[in-house]
PDB file of C-alpha atoms in Angstrom:
ATOM      1  CA  MET A  14       6.189   0.618   4.484  1.00 53.00           C
ATOM      2  CA  HIS A  15       6.728  -3.257   5.610  1.00 73.00           C
ATOM      3  CA  ASP A  16       7.641  -2.486   9.106  1.00 86.00           C
ATOM      4  CA  TRP A  17       4.977  -0.559  11.247  1.00 94.00           C
ATOM      5  CA  ASN A  18       4.843  -0.016  14.469  1.00 94.00           C
ATOM      6  CA  VAL A  19       1.540   2.581  14.728  1.00 97.00           C
ATOM      7  CA  VAL A  20      -1.633   2.429  13.267  1.00 97.00           C
ATOM      8  CA  ILE A  21      -2.970   6.119  12.536  1.00 97.00           C
ATOM      9  CA  THR A  22      -6.498   6.499  12.143  1.00 97.00           C
ATOM     10  CA  VAL A  23      -8.225  10.026  10.733  1.00 97.00           C
ATOM     11  CA  ASN A  24     -10.586  12.265  11.206  1.00 96.00           C
ATOM     12  CA  GLU A  25     -13.620  12.070   8.309  1.00 94.00           C
ATOM     13  CA  GLY A  26     -11.930  14.800   5.772  1.00 93.00           C
ATOM     14  CA  GLY A  27      -8.280  15.101   8.174  1.00 92.00           C
ATOM     15  CA  PHE A  28      -6.122  12.951   6.002  1.00 94.00           C
ATOM     16  CA  ASN A  29      -3.694  15.915   4.899  1.00 94.00           C
ATOM     17  CA  PRO A  30      -3.968  17.557   8.168  1.00 95.00           C
ATOM     18  CA  ALA A  31      -2.957  14.521  10.025  1.00 96.00           C
ATOM     19  CA  ARG A  32      -0.343  13.747   7.779  1.00 95.00           C
ATOM     20  CA  LYS A  33       1.353  17.168   8.000  1.00 95.00           C
ATOM     21  CA  LEU A  34       1.685  17.195  12.018  1.00 95.00           C
ATOM     22  CA  LEU A  35       2.848  12.908  11.938  1.00 96.00           C
ATOM     23  CA  GLU A  36       5.102  14.234  10.223  1.00 94.00           C
ATOM     24  CA  HIS A  37       7.108  16.183  12.174  1.00 92.00           C
ATOM     25  CA  TYR A  38       7.431  13.061  14.292  1.00 93.00           C
ATOM     26  CA  GLY A  39       9.176  10.602  11.964  1.00 89.00           C
ATOM     27  CA  ASN A  40       7.953   9.255   8.492  1.00 92.00           C
ATOM     28  CA  VAL A  41       4.228   9.016   7.320  1.00 95.00           C
ATOM     29  CA  ASP A  42       3.084   6.023   5.249  1.00 94.00           C
ATOM     30  CA  ARG A  43      -0.322   6.110   3.760  1.00 94.00           C
ATOM     31  CA  THR A  44      -2.349   2.300   3.099  1.00 95.00           C
ATOM     32  CA  ASP A  45      -4.297   1.080   0.631  1.00 92.00           C
ATOM     33  CA  TYR A  46      -7.292   1.578   3.981  1.00 93.00           C
ATOM     34  CA  PHE A  47      -9.666   4.132   4.187  1.00 93.00           C
ATOM     35  CA  ASN A  48      -8.409   6.915   6.602  1.00 95.00           C
ATOM     36  CA  ILE A  49      -5.199   4.250   8.048  1.00 96.00           C
ATOM     37  CA  LEU A  50      -1.726   5.685   7.826  1.00 97.00           C
ATOM     38  CA  LEU A  51       1.019   4.016   9.342  1.00 97.00           C
ATOM     39  CA  MET A  52       4.269   4.786  11.238  1.00 96.00           C
ATOM     40  CA  HIS A  53       6.732   3.719  12.739  1.00 94.00           C
ATOM     41  CA  GLN A  54       9.216   4.797  16.110  1.00 93.00           C
ATOM     42  CA  GLU A  55      12.271   3.067  17.819  1.00 90.00           C
ATOM     43  CA  GLU A  56       9.293   4.507  20.577  1.00 91.00           C
ATOM     44  CA  PRO A  57       6.379   4.376  20.584  1.00 91.00           C
ATOM     45  CA  TRP A  58       5.679   5.172  23.886  1.00 89.00           C
ATOM     46  CA  GLN A  59       7.531   8.364  22.975  1.00 93.00           C
ATOM     47  CA  LEU A  60       5.154   9.647  20.099  1.00 95.00           C
ATOM     48  CA  LEU A  61       1.549   8.984  22.382  1.00 94.00           C
ATOM     49  CA  GLU A  62       3.311  11.072  25.230  1.00 96.00           C
ATOM     50  CA  THR A  63       4.043  13.541  22.779  1.00 96.00           C
ATOM     51  CA  LEU A  64       1.174  14.181  20.705  1.00 96.00           C
ATOM     52  CA  ARG A  65      -0.894  14.164  24.710  1.00 96.00           C
ATOM     53  CA  ARG A  66       1.594  17.458  26.120  1.00 95.00           C
ATOM     54  CA  GLU A  67       0.489  18.140  22.226  1.00 94.00           C
ATOM     55  CA  ALA A  68      -3.677  18.445  22.977  1.00 94.00           C
ATOM     56  CA  VAL A  69      -2.754  18.952  26.304  1.00 94.00           C
ATOM     57  CA  ARG A  70      -1.002  22.661  24.510  1.00 95.00           C
ATOM     58  CA  ASP A  71      -3.682  23.232  21.461  1.00 95.00           C
ATOM     59  CA  PRO A  72      -6.920  20.658  21.984  1.00 88.00           C
ATOM     60  CA  GLU A  73      -8.136  21.167  18.188  1.00 93.00           C
ATOM     61  CA  ALA A  74      -3.819  20.320  17.646  1.00 93.00           C
ATOM     62  CA  LEU A  75      -4.663  17.031  17.279  1.00 95.00           C
ATOM     63  CA  ALA A  76      -8.303  17.339  15.432  1.00 96.00           C
ATOM     64  CA  PRO A  77      -6.941  15.214  12.760  1.00 97.00           C
ATOM     65  CA  LEU A  78      -6.628  12.146  14.746  1.00 97.00           C
ATOM     66  CA  ALA A  79      -9.172   9.798  15.347  1.00 96.00           C
ATOM     67  CA  ARG A  80      -6.902   7.000  17.147  1.00 96.00           C
ATOM     68  CA  VAL A  81      -3.301   6.630  17.259  1.00 97.00           C
ATOM     69  CA  MET A  82      -2.146   2.706  17.716  1.00 97.00           C
ATOM     70  CA  PRO A  83       0.907   1.634  19.084  1.00 97.00           C
ATOM     71  CA  VAL A  84       2.025  -1.770  18.666  1.00 96.00           C
ATOM     72  CA  PHE A  85       4.974  -3.366  20.639  1.00 95.00           C
ATOM     73  CA  GLU A  86       4.575  -7.090  18.987  1.00 95.00           C
ATOM     74  CA  THR A  87       4.266  -7.744  15.202  1.00 95.00           C
ATOM     75  CA  PHE A  88       3.596 -11.050  12.735  1.00 96.00           C
ATOM     76  CA  SER A  89       2.821 -10.971   9.547  1.00 95.00           C
ATOM     77  CA  PHE A  90       0.884 -13.607   8.218  1.00 93.00           C
ATOM     78  CA  GLN A  91      -0.625 -15.250   5.427  1.00 91.00           C
ATOM     79  CA  ASN A  92      -4.293 -16.873   6.236  1.00 89.00           C
ATOM     80  CA  ALA A  93      -6.758 -17.680   9.344  1.00 86.00           C
ATOM     81  CA  ALA A  94      -4.631 -20.231  10.727  1.00 90.00           C
ATOM     82  CA  ASP A  95      -1.177 -18.537   9.859  1.00 94.00           C
ATOM     83  CA  PHE A  96      -2.725 -15.734  11.779  1.00 91.00           C
ATOM     84  CA  GLU A  97      -4.070 -17.497  14.548  1.00 93.00           C
ATOM     85  CA  GLY A  98      -0.938 -18.843  15.572  1.00 96.00           C
ATOM     86  CA  LYS A  99       1.353 -16.909  15.221  1.00 97.00           C
ATOM     87  CA  ALA A 100      -1.467 -14.613  17.451  1.00 96.00           C
ATOM     88  CA  ARG A 101      -1.270 -17.267  20.261  1.00 95.00           C
ATOM     89  CA  ARG A 102       2.414 -16.938  20.733  1.00 96.00           C
ATOM     90  CA  ALA A 103       2.170 -12.937  20.597  1.00 96.00           C
ATOM     91  CA  VAL A 104       0.218 -12.566  23.541  1.00 96.00           C
ATOM     92  CA  GLN A 105       1.513 -15.224  25.610  1.00 95.00           C
ATOM     93  CA  ARG A 106       3.965 -12.240  26.109  1.00 94.00           C
ATOM     94  CA  TRP A 107       1.391 -10.803  28.857  1.00 96.00           C
ATOM     95  CA  LEU A 108       0.344 -14.019  30.465  1.00 96.00           C
ATOM     96  CA  PRO A 109       2.453 -12.368  33.215  1.00 95.00           C
ATOM     97  CA  GLU A 110       0.401  -8.808  33.568  1.00 95.00           C
ATOM     98  CA  LEU A 111      -3.307 -10.459  32.294  1.00 97.00           C
ATOM     99  CA  GLY A 112      -2.824 -12.373  36.034  1.00 95.00           C
ATOM    100  CA  GLY A 113      -5.869 -11.327  38.304  1.00 95.00           C
ATOM    101  CA  CYS A 114      -7.033  -8.658  36.134  1.00 96.00           C
ATOM    102  CA  SER A 115      -9.943  -8.559  33.861  1.00 97.00           C
ATOM    103  CA  PHE A 116      -9.512  -7.794  30.647  1.00 97.00           C
ATOM    104  CA  TYR A 117     -10.570  -7.628  26.876  1.00 96.00           C
ATOM    105  CA  LEU A 118      -8.837  -7.922  23.246  1.00 95.00           C
ATOM    106  CA  ARG A 119     -10.361  -5.823  20.761  1.00 95.00           C
ATOM    107  CA  MET A 120      -9.320  -6.262  17.254  1.00 92.00           C
ATOM    108  CA  HIS A 121      -9.273  -3.887  14.267  1.00 91.00           C
ATOM    109  CA  TRP A 122      -8.802  -5.874  10.794  1.00 84.00           C
ATOM    110  CA  ARG A 123      -7.606  -4.115   7.342  1.00 86.00           C
ATOM    111  CA  GLY A 124      -8.162  -6.451   5.014  1.00 77.00           C
ATOM    112  CA  PHE A 125      -8.261 -10.280   4.454  1.00 67.00           C
ATOM    113  CA  LYS A 126     -12.557  -9.333   3.871  1.00 66.00           C
ATOM    114  CA  GLY A 127     -14.401 -12.428   4.486  1.00 61.00           C
ATOM    115  CA  LYS A 128     -11.393 -14.828   5.450  1.00 65.00           C
ATOM    116  CA  LEU A 129     -11.483 -13.016   8.892  1.00 65.00           C
ATOM    117  CA  SER A 130     -13.993 -12.132  11.349  1.00 67.00           C
ATOM    118  CA  SER A 131     -12.681  -9.813  14.278  1.00 76.00           C
ATOM    119  CA  LEU A 132     -15.447 -10.704  16.640  1.00 80.00           C
ATOM    120  CA  ASP A 133     -14.693 -14.718  16.147  1.00 82.00           C
ATOM    121  CA  GLU A 134     -10.536 -14.428  16.263  1.00 87.00           C
ATOM    122  CA  GLU A 135     -11.435 -12.049  19.516  1.00 90.00           C
ATOM    123  CA  ARG A 136     -13.358 -15.269  21.438  1.00 91.00           C
ATOM    124  CA  PHE A 137     -10.423 -17.401  20.192  1.00 91.00           C
ATOM    125  CA  LEU A 138      -7.909 -15.255  21.541  1.00 94.00           C
ATOM    126  CA  ASP A 139     -10.201 -14.201  25.130  1.00 95.00           C
ATOM    127  CA  THR A 140     -10.900 -18.403  25.303  1.00 94.00           C
ATOM    128  CA  TYR A 141      -6.759 -19.196  24.790  1.00 96.00           C
ATOM    129  CA  LEU A 142      -5.499 -16.637  27.809  1.00 96.00           C
ATOM    130  CA  LEU A 143      -8.350 -17.578  29.694  1.00 96.00           C
ATOM    131  CA  GLU A 144      -7.670 -20.839  29.376  1.00 96.00           C
ATOM    132  CA  ALA A 145      -3.047 -20.335  29.782  1.00 96.00           C
ATOM    133  CA  LEU A 146      -4.170 -17.797  32.676  1.00 96.00           C
ATOM    134  CA  GLU A 147      -5.873 -20.589  33.676  1.00 95.00           C
ATOM    135  CA  MET A 148      -3.227 -23.844  33.233  1.00 93.00           C
ATOM    136  CA  ALA A 149      -1.171 -21.048  35.054  1.00 91.00           C
ATOM    137  CA  GLY A 150      -2.915 -20.683  38.258  1.00 92.00           C
ATOM    138  CA  ASN A 151      -3.337 -16.753  37.828  1.00 90.00           C
ATOM    139  CA  GLU A 152      -7.119 -17.447  36.471  1.00 92.00           C
ATOM    140  CA  GLY A 153      -7.943 -13.809  34.189  1.00 95.00           C
ATOM    141  CA  GLU A 154     -12.225 -13.013  33.510  1.00 96.00           C
ATOM    142  CA  ILE A 155     -12.998 -11.016  30.849  1.00 97.00           C
ATOM    143  CA  SER A 156     -14.789  -8.157  31.350  1.00 96.00           C
ATOM    144  CA  PHE A 157     -15.637  -5.187  29.314  1.00 95.00           C
ATOM    145  CA  ASP A 158     -17.025  -2.755  32.050  1.00 94.00           C
ATOM    146  CA  ASP A 159     -14.472  -1.407  33.039  1.00 94.00           C
ATOM    147  CA  PRO A 160     -11.765  -3.925  32.772  1.00 97.00           C
ATOM    148  CA  ASP A 161      -8.149  -3.493  34.137  1.00 98.00           C
ATOM    149  CA  ALA A 162      -6.527  -4.122  30.493  1.00 97.00           C
ATOM    150  CA  ILE A 163      -7.369  -3.756  27.477  1.00 97.00           C
ATOM    151  CA  LEU A 164      -5.020  -6.007  24.122  1.00 97.00           C
ATOM    152  CA  ALA A 165      -5.454  -3.729  20.944  1.00 97.00           C
ATOM    153  CA  LEU A 166      -5.196  -6.453  18.144  1.00 96.00           C
ATOM    154  CA  GLU A 167      -4.364  -3.971  14.783  1.00 95.00           C
ATOM    155  CA  THR A 168      -4.280  -5.824  10.925  1.00 93.00           C
ATOM    156  CA  VAL A 169      -3.075  -4.054   8.096  1.00 94.00           C
ATOM    157  CA  GLY A 170      -3.121  -6.439   5.202  1.00 91.00           C
ATOM    158  CA  PRO A 171      -1.914  -9.407   6.189  1.00 92.00           C
ATOM    159  CA  ARG A 172       0.722  -7.812   9.310  1.00 94.00           C
ATOM    160  CA  ALA A 173      -0.614  -7.924  13.053  1.00 95.00           C
ATOM    161  CA  GLY A 174       0.304  -6.194  15.680  1.00 96.00           C
ATOM    162  CA  LEU A 175      -0.226  -6.436  19.583  1.00 97.00           C
ATOM    163  CA  SER A 176       0.018  -3.967  22.603  1.00 97.00           C
ATOM    164  CA  LEU A 177      -1.708  -4.126  25.922  1.00 97.00           C
ATOM    165  CA  TRP A 178      -2.752  -1.048  27.985  1.00 97.00           C
ATOM    166  CA  THR A 179      -4.230  -0.537  31.546  1.00 97.00           C
ATOM    167  CA  ARG A 180      -6.666   1.201  32.805  1.00 96.00           C
ATOM    168  CA  GLU A 181      -5.145   4.087  34.135  1.00 97.00           C
ATOM    169  CA  GLU A 182      -2.987   4.505  30.009  1.00 97.00           C
ATOM    170  CA  LEU A 183      -6.311   4.506  28.794  1.00 96.00           C
ATOM    171  CA  GLU A 184      -6.730   7.258  30.438  1.00 95.00           C
ATOM    172  CA  ARG A 185      -3.755   8.997  30.370  1.00 96.00           C
ATOM    173  CA  TYR A 186      -3.752   8.424  26.597  1.00 95.00           C
ATOM    174  CA  PRO A 187      -7.880   8.871  25.249  1.00 93.00           C
ATOM    175  CA  LEU A 188      -6.101   8.849  21.611  1.00 94.00           C
ATOM    176  CA  LEU A 189      -5.996   5.384  22.390  1.00 95.00           C
ATOM    177  CA  HIS A 190      -9.496   5.701  22.078  1.00 90.00           C
ATOM    178  CA  LEU A 191     -10.222   1.569  22.847  1.00 88.00           C
ATOM    179  CA  THR A 192     -13.375   1.893  25.458  1.00 73.00           C
TER     180      THR A 192
END
């Protein structure tokens, strides 16, 4: 699936049950990566909210799912330099929301093994965001202790997706599993 906007991580032994559960909400594609599924949703927020309500109704219903991560900005890349340029442009979307806030960027890589380091790329993008906020006169700060927001960056092969989640959203949607 080339135009995915939801990345699902499945709990050990839950691949088939997770697929069956998610097929009620749309097309589900497997990947070349262990326990990773992809979906495309017109309204990815709605999927997250529907799954939240399902968990309230039946807490065991979502047991096969370890993590469900909608993304709202996606891009393809060919190498580390291409990734960094496109990721920098993509995170600019959230500069207004990050001004005056504590935040950090969390990455989950699948693919490009040995060519990209999640720790290095997290630092690179955190530094870029801090510098861009400072230049705009609306500084932010990196904090891993109860931040106001977390930027999530997912890669699956040569495709990446990003989303921004506030503290309140992270509490409301535990399937994001970023903290």
